XYZ file of C-alpha atoms in Angstrom:
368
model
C 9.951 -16.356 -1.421
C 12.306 -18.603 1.597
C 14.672 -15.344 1.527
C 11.336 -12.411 2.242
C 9.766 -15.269 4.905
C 12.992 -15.710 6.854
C 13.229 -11.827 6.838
C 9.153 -11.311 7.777
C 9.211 -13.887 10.725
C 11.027 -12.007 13.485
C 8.416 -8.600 12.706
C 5.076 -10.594 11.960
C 3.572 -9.498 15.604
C -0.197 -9.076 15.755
C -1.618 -6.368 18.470
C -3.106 -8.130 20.830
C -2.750 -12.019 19.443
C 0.469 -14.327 20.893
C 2.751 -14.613 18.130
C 3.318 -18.156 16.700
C 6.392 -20.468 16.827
C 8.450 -19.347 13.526
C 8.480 -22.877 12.696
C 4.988 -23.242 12.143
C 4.540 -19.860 10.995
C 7.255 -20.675 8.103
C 6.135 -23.833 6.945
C 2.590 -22.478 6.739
C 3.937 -19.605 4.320
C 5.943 -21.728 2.418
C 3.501 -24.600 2.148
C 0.983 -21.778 0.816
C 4.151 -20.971 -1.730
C 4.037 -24.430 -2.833
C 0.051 -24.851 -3.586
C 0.222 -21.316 -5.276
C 3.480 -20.783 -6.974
C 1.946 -18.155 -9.416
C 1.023 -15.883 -6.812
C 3.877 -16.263 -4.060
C 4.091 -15.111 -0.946
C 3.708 -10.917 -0.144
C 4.435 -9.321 2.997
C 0.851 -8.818 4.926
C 0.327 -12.331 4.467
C 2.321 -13.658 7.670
C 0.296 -11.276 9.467
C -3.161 -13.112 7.858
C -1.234 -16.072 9.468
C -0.335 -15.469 12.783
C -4.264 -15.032 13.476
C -5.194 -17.768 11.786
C -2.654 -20.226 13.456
C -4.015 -18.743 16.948
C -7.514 -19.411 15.805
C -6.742 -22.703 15.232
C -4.474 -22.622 18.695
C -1.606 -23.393 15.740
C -2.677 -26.505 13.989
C -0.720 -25.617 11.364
C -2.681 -28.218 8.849
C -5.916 -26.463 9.961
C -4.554 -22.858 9.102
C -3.391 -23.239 6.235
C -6.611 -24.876 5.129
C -8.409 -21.610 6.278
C -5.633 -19.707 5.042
C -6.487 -20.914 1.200
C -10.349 -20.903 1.256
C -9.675 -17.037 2.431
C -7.425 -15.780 -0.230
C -9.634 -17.811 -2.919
C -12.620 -15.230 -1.950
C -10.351 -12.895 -3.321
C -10.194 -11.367 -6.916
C -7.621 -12.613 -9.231
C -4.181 -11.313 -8.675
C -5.193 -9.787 -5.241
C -1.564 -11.187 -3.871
C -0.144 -10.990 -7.445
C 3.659 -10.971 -8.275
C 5.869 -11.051 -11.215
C 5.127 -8.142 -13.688
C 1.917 -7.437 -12.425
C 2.213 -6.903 -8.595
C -1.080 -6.752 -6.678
C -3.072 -5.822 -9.820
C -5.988 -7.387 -8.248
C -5.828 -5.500 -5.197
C -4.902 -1.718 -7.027
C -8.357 -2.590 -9.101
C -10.283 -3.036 -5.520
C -9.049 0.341 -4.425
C -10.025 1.716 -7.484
C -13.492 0.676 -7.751
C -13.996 2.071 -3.896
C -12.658 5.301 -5.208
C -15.082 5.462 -7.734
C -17.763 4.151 -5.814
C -17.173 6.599 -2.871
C -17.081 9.595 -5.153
C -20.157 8.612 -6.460
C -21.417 8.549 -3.040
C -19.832 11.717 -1.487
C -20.913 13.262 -5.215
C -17.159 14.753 -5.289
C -16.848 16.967 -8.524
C -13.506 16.585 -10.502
C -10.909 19.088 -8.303
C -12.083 16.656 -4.835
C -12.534 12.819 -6.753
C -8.468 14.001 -7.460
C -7.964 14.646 -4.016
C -9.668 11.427 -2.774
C -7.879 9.692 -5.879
C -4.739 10.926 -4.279
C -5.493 9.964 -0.618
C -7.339 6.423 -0.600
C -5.391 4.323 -1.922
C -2.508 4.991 0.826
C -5.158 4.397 3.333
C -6.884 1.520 1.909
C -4.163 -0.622 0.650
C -3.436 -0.730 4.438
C -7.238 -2.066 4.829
C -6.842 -4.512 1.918
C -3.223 -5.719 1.949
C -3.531 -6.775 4.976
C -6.882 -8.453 5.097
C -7.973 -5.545 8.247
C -5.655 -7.096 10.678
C -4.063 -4.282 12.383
C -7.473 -2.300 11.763
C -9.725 -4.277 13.218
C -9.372 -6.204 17.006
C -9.467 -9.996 16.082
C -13.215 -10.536 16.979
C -14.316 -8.264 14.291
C -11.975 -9.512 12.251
C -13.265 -13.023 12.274
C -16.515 -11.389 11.525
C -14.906 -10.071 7.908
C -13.289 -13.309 7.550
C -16.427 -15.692 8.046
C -18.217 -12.682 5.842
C -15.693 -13.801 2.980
C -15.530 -17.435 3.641
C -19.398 -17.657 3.413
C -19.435 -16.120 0.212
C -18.314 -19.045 -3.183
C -15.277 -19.104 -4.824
C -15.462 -16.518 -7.562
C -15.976 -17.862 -11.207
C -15.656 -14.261 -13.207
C -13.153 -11.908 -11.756
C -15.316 -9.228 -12.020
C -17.372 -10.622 -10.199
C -15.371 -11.316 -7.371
C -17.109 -12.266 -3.684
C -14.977 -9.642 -1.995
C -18.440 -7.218 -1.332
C -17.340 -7.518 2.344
C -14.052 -5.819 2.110
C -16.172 -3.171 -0.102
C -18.710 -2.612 2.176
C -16.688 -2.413 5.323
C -14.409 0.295 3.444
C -17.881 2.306 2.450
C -18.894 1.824 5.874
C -15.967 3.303 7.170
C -16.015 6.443 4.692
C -19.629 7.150 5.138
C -19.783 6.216 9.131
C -18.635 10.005 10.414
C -19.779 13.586 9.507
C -19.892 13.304 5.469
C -20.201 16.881 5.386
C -16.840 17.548 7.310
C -15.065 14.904 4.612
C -16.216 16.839 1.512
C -14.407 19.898 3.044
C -11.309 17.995 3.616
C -11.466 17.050 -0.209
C -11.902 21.326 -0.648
C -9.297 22.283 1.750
C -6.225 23.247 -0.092
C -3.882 22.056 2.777
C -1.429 19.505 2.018
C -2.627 16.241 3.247
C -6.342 17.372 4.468
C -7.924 14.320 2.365
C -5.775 11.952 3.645
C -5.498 12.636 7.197
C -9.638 12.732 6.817
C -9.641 9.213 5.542
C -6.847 7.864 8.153
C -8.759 9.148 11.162
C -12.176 7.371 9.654
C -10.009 4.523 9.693
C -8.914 5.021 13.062
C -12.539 5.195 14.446
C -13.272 1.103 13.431
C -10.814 0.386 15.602
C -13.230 1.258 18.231
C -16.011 -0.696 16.890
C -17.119 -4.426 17.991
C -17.904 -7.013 16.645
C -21.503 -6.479 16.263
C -21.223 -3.331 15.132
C -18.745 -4.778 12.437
C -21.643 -7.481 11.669
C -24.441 -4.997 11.797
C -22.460 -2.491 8.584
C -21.819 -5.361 6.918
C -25.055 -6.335 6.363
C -26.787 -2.775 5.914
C -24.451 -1.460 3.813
C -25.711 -1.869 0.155
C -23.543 -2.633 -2.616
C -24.997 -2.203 -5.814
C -24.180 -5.592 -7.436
C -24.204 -4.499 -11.217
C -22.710 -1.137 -10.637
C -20.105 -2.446 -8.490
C -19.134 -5.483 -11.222
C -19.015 -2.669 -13.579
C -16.603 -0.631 -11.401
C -14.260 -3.569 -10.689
C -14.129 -4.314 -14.735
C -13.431 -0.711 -15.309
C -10.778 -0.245 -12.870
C -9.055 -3.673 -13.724
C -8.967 -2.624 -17.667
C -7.856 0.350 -16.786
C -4.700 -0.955 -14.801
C -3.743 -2.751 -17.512
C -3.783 -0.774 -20.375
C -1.250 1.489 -17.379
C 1.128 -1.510 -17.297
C 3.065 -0.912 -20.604
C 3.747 2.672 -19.942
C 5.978 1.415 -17.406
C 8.097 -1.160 -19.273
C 9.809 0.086 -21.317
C 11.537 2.336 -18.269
C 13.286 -0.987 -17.532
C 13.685 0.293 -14.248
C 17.051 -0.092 -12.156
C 16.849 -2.406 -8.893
C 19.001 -1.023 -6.232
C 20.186 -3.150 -3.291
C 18.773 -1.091 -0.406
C 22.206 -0.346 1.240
C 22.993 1.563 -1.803
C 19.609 3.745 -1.341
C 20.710 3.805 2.299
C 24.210 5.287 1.469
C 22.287 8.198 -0.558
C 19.821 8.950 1.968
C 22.635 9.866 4.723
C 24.572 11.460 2.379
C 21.610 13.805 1.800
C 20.544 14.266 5.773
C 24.831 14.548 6.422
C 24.847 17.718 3.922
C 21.435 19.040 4.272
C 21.425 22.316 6.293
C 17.854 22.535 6.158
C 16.064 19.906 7.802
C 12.738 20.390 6.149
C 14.157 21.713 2.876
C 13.663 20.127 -0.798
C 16.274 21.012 -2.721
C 19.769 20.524 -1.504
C 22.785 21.710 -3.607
C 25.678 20.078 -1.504
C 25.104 16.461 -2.829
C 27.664 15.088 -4.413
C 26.333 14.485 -7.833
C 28.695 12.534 -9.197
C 28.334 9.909 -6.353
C 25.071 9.489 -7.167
C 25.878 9.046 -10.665
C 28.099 6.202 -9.718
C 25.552 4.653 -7.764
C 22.722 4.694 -10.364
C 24.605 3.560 -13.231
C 26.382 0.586 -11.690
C 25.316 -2.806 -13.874
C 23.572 -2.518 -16.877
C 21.528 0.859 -16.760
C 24.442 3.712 -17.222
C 22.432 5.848 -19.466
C 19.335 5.795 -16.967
C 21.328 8.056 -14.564
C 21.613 11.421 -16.324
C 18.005 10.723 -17.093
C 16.708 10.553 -13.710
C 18.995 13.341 -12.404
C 17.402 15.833 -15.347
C 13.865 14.529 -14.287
C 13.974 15.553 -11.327
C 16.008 18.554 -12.053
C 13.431 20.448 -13.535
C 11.842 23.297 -11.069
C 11.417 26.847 -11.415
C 13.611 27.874 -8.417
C 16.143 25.623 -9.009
C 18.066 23.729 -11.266
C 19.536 21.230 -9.123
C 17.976 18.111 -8.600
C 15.295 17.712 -5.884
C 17.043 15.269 -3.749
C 14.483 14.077 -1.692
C 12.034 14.012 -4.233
C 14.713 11.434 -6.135
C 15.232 9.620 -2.810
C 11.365 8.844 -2.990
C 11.080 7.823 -6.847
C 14.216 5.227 -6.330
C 12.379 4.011 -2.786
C 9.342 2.903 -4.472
C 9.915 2.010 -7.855
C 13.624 0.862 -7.657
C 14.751 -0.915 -4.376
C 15.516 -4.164 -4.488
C 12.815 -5.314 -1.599
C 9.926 -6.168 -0.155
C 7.121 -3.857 0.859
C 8.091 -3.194 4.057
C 11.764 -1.974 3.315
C 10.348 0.523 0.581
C 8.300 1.573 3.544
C 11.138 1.908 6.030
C 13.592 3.353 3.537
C 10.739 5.915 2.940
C 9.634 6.826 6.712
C 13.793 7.318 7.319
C 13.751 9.724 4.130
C 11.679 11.889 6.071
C 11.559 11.466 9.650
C 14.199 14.707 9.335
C 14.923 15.023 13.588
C 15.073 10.979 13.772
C 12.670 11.509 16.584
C 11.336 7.653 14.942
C 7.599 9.268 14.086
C 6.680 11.451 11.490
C 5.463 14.984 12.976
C 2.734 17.291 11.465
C 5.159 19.048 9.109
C 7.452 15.959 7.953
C 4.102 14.424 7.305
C 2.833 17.388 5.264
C 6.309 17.177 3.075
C 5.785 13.732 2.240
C 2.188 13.864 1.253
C 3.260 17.159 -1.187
C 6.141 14.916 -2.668
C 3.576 12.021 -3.406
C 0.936 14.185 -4.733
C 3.890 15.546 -7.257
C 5.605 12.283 -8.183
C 2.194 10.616 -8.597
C 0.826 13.838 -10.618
C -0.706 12.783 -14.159
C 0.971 13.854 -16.754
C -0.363 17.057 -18.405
């Protein structure tokens, strides 16, 4: 936890709030490390921080005191590490999907889609507690929502209604009719760029407004408790699917060392597939310590297309970004945004945005 806070202190800035001395940003992260050792600290919390020790004009005593009562509105594992990271905060996003196609009455083909799209667009909401969504007045008004709601006693019944209701709010705010024909349009990344600019547009509201969908927006208690319990279970019957993988963690220079490799050799600056790779380089780098047999197998899973039988590079790139780097949040993220920001222009245009949604939707394709 010291080694990710000493690397999240110099990038912790806040849009429009004065960013804390490190000191007392540090030793209010690392006190909150101490208090909850189970949990940790995860990046989006130093940003929960900086507001908080500018609310209390950075009485650090005073934050942090804030700073607990906040994150114990939360369900369990909300923040969780170890095994079973953010469990608590996947099950959230969950039981909005399933609440919103309920409300949008999506058939099966569009829930997928909005299965598909939300959770990149809500984790955002939820990891970081709306900062960076919401201008700090309207913030405080989801905060004080929270804080005026007990301590949960049953997970599943968990006080965080507000963060529900402010993400149905959101959804169901614009032209409904326009989002269910995102969730038909066959385009790669319709859905999702329909829920990012809905997300966009509560940037724009104030703080009443905030207050005012807070408190007409209905959540349907039982149903929701229902939801949250379903989506929770469901998450954890997922987990042992994925252990027995054992998983390689790569330091990210490594990953880094791949990924220009591939944009050195790769003629074709939007292409997939690239055959100049040095395959046996990559070989070396995936079965250094103890996982040499895991190698061939991820080069033949990701070998498998019907116009090619070379490995999909980028594709690869993606899988080892997400589920293998040795790092926080934010460096999957960066390592991921380099993969395919192909002209380096340092944003993501229409089409490299488009490639990246297709390669999600196919690494995070059920199985048949």
């Amino acid at each position: 936890d010291r080694v990710q806070i000493k690397k999240d202190l110099p990038r912790s800035a806040v849009e429009g709030v004065p960013t804390p001395a490190q000191d007392d940003l540090r030793k209010l992260l690392q006190a909150w490390c101490v208090l909850r050792p189970r949990l940790g600290y995860t990046q989006a919390l130093n940003f929960v921080a900086v507001v908080l020790l500018n609310v209390c004009e950075q009485d650090v005593q005073d934050a942090l005191t804030i700073f607990v009562l906040l994150l114990s509105r939360l369900p369990d594992g909300f923040y969780a590490g170890g095994d079973r990271p953010l469990h608590g905060m996947h099950a959230e996003v969950n039981a909005l999907e399933a609440l919103l196609a309920q409300q949008l009455d999506l058939p099966g083909e569009e829930r997928e889609k909005l299965n598909q799209a939300l959770p990149a667009v809500a984790c955002k909401w939820y990891l970081n507690l709306w900062v960076h969504t919401l201008d700090v007045d309207s913030l405080l008004v989801v905060w004080n929502a929270l804080l005026c709601t007990p301590a949960p006693q049953d997970v599943a019944r968990s006080p965080s209604d507000a963060n529900l209701a402010l993400a149905v709010a959101i959804v169901m705010d614009g032209d409904t009719e326009a989002l269910r024909a995102a969730f038909c349009d066959d385009s790669p990344g319709a859905a999702f760029m329909a829920l990012t600019m809905a997300g966009k547009s509560v940037s724009e509201w104030s703080a009443s407004r905030v207050s005012e969908m807070l408190a007409t927006t209905r959540i349907p208690a039982d149903q929701v408790s229902q939801l949250r319990t379903t989506a929770r279970s469901e998450l954890l019957q997922d987990l042992p699917t994925l252990s027995p993988l054992a998983l390689p963690k790569l330091p990210a220079h490594k990953l880094h060392v791949l990924l220009q490799q591939l944009k050195e050799r790769n003629a074709d600056a939007t292409g997939a597939f690239v055959t100049s790779v040095d395959t046996a380089a990559v070989k070396q780098v995936l079965s250094e310590g103890t996982y040499p047999s895991l190698a061939s197998w991820l080069l033949d899973l990701f070998s498998t297309h019907e116009s090619s039988t070379e490995p999909r590079w980028r594709l690869l790139l993606l899988f080892l970004s997400i589920f293998c780097l040795d790092g926080g949040v934010m460096e999957r993220i960066h390592l991921a945004f380099t993969l395919y920001d192909a002209d380096e222009s340092g944003a993501l245009q229409l089409k490299e945005l488009e490639s990246f949604i297709s390669d999600l939707q196919i690494l995070f394709k059920p199985a048949e």
